[in-house]
Coordinates of C-alpha atoms in Angstrom, one line a residue:
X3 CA 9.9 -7.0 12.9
X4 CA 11.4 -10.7 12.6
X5 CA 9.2 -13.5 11.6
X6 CA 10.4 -15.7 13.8
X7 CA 10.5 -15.5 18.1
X8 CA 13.1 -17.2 19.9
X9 CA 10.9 -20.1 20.7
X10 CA 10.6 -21.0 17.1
X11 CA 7.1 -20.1 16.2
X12 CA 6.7 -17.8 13.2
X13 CA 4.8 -14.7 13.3
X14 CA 5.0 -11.0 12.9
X15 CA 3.6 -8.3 15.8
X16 CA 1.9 -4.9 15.3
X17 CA 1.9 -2.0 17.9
X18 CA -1.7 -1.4 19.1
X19 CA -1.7 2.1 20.0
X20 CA -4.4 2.7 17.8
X21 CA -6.6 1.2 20.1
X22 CA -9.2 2.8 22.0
X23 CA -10.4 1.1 24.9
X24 CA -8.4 -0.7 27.1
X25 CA -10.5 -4.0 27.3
X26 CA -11.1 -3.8 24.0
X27 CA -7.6 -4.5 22.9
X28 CA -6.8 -6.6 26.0
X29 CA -9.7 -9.0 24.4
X30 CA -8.4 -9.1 20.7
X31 CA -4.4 -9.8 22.8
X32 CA -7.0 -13.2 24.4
X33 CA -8.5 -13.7 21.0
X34 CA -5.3 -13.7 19.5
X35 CA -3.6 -16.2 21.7
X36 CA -6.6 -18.5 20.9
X37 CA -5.4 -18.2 17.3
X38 CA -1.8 -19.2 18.1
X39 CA -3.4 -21.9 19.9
X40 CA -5.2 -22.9 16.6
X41 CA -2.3 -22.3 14.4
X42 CA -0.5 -24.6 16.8
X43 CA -3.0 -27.4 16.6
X44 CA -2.6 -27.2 12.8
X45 CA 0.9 -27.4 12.4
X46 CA 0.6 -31.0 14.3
X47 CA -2.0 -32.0 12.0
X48 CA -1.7 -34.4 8.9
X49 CA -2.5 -32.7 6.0
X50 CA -5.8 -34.1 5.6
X51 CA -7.2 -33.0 8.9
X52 CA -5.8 -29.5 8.7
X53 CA -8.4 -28.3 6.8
X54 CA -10.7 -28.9 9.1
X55 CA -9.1 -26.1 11.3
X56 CA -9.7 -23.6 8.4
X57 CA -13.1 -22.5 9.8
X58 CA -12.2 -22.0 13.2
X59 CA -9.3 -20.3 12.5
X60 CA -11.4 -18.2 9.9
X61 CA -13.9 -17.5 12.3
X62 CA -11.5 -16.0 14.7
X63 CA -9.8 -14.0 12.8
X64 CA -13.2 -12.2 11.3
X65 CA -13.9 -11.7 15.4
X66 CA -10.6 -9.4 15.4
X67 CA -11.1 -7.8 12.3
X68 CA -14.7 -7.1 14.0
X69 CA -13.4 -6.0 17.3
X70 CA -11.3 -3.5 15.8
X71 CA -13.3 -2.4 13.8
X72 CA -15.8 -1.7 16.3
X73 CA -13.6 -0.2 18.6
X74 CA -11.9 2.1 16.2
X75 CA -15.8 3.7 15.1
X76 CA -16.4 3.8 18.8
X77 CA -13.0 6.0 19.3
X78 CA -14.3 8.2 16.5
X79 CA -17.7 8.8 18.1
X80 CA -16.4 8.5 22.0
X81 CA -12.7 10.2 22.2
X82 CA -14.2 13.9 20.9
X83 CA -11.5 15.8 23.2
X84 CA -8.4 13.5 21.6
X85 CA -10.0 13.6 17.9
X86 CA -8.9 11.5 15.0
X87 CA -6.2 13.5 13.6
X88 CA -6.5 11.4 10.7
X89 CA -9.5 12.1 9.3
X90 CA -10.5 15.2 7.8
X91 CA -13.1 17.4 10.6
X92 CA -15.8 17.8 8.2
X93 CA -15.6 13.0 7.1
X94 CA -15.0 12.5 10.9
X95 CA -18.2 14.5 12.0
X96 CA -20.1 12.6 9.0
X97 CA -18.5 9.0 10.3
X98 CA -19.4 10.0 13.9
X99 CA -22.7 11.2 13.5
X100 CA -23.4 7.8 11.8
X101 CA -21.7 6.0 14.5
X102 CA -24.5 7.6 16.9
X103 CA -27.3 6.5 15.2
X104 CA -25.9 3.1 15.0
X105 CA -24.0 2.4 18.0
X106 CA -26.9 0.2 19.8
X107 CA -26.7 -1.9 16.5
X108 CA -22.9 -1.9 15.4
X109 CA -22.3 -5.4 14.0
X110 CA -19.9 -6.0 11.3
X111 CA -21.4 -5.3 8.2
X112 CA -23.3 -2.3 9.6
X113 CA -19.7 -0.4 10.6
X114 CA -17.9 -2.0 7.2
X115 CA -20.6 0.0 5.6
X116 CA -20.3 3.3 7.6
X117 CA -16.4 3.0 6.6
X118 CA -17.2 2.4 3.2
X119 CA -19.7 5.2 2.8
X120 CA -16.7 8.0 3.9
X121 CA -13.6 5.6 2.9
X122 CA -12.3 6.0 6.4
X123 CA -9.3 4.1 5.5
X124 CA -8.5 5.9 2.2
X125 CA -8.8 2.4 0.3
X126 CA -10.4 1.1 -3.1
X127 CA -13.7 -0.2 -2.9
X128 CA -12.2 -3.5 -3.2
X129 CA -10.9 -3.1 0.4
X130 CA -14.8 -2.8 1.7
X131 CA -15.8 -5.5 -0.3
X132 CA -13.3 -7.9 1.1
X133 CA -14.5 -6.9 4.6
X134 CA -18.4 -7.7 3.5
X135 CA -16.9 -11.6 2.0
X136 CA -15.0 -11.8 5.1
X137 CA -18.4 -10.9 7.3
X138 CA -20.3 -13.0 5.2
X139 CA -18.2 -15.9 5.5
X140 CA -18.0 -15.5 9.9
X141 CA -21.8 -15.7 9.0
X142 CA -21.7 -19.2 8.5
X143 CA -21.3 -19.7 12.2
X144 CA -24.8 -20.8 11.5
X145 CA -24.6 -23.9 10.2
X146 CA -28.0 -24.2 9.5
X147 CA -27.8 -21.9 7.1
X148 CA -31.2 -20.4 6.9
X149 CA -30.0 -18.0 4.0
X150 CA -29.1 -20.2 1.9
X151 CA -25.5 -18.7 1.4
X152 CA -23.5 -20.3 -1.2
X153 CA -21.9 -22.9 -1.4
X154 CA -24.4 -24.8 0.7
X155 CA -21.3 -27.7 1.5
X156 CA -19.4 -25.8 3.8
X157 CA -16.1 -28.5 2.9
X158 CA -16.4 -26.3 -0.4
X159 CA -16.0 -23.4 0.7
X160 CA -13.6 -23.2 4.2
X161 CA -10.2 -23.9 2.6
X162 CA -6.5 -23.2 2.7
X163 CA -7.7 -19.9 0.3
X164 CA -10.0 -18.8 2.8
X165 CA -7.6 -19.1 5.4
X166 CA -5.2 -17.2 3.4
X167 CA -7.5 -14.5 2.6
X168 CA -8.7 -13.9 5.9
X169 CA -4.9 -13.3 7.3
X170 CA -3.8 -11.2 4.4
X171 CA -7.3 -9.0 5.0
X172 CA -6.6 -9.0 8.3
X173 CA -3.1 -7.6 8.4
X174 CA -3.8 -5.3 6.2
X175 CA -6.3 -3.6 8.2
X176 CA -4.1 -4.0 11.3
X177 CA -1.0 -2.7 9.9
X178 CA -3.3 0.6 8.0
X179 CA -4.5 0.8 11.8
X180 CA -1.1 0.8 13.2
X181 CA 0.4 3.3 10.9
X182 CA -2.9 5.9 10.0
X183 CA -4.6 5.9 13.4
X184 CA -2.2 5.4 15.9
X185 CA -2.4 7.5 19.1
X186 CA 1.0 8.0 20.2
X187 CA 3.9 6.5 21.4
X188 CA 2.8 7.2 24.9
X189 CA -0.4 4.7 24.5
X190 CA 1.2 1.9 25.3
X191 CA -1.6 0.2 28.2
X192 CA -2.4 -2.3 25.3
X193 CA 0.2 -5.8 24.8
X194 CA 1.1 -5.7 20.9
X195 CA -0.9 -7.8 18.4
X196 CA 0.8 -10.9 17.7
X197 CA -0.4 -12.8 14.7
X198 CA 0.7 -16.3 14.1
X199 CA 1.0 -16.8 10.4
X200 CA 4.2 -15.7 8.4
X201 CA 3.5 -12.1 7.2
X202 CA 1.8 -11.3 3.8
X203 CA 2.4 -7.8 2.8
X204 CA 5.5 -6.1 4.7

């Protein structure tokens, strides 16, 4: 897919037919365009000031990685006549029936950790664990800080890096999505992802 649209700005899209509910993906398409927004913003920044667009921009991109996520445990436990041809009958009745129990209470780290138990997505551990830092850092949204998370100077801790590794954790999950759990060519009721930062790991 080319890095670059017509009107200049770079970025890469990913076919969203692996989601499962229509307002669900029609949300991340809004979030999405938020992020451009943001990634617009920063581009006309001096240098100095860009950094502090890291957390925003961090923020948001944990809030899609959540939404789909959340959407694709829901597919499992919800689309029972369409299945997940993906996974294997005897994991996907093990990931559902956990979805069940938990689906009044399924925040982030909760589904990262049903995933993780059954490897849903066929990855190293390492893949979970970067989910949980990414969680844990979208977390911060409260600035008090009543955990004491470290580091306690937020300056330290949203930079470029953080930026970087959010995006490159993010596409992954988006392009294993796009390619393990699609549903067809024929779902198409969803706009494509567009993400605005020059892709990590075509």
């Amino acid at each position: 897919m080319p890095e670059t649209r017509p009107d200049g700005r770079i970025g890469f899209e990913v076919n969203s037919s692996f989601i499962g509910e229509f307002k669900s993906g029609d949300n991340i398409v809004y979030n999405l365009a938020i992020l451009q927004t943001l990634y617009d913003a920063n581009e006309g920044m001096e240098p100095e000031r860009r950094v502090l667009l890291t957390k925003p921009i961090v923020f948001q991109i944990a809030c899609v990685v959540e939404a789909v996520l959340v959407d694709l445990a829901l597919r499992i436990l919800q689309h029972t006549r369409e299945g997940v041809p993906a996974l294997a009958p005897t994991n996907l009745a093990k990931v559902r029936k956990k979805v069940e129990k938990s689906k009044e209470h399924l925040g982030f780290r909760r589904v990262i950790s049903i995933f993780a138990e059954s490897n849903v997505f066929d990855e190293e551990p390492e893949f979970y664990s970067r989910l949980v830092e990414l969680s844990t850092l979208r977390n911060r949204v409260h600035i008090s800080n009543r955990k004491h998370m470290e580091p306690a100077d937020e300056g330290d801790l949203f930079l470029e890096g953080a930026k970087i590794q959010a995006e490159s954790l993010c596409e992954e999950l988006i392009r294993k999505c796009a390619s393990t759990f699609a549903r067809g060519p024929h779902i198409t009721y969803v706009k494509p992802f567009r993400f605005p930062w020059q892709a990590h790991c075509e």
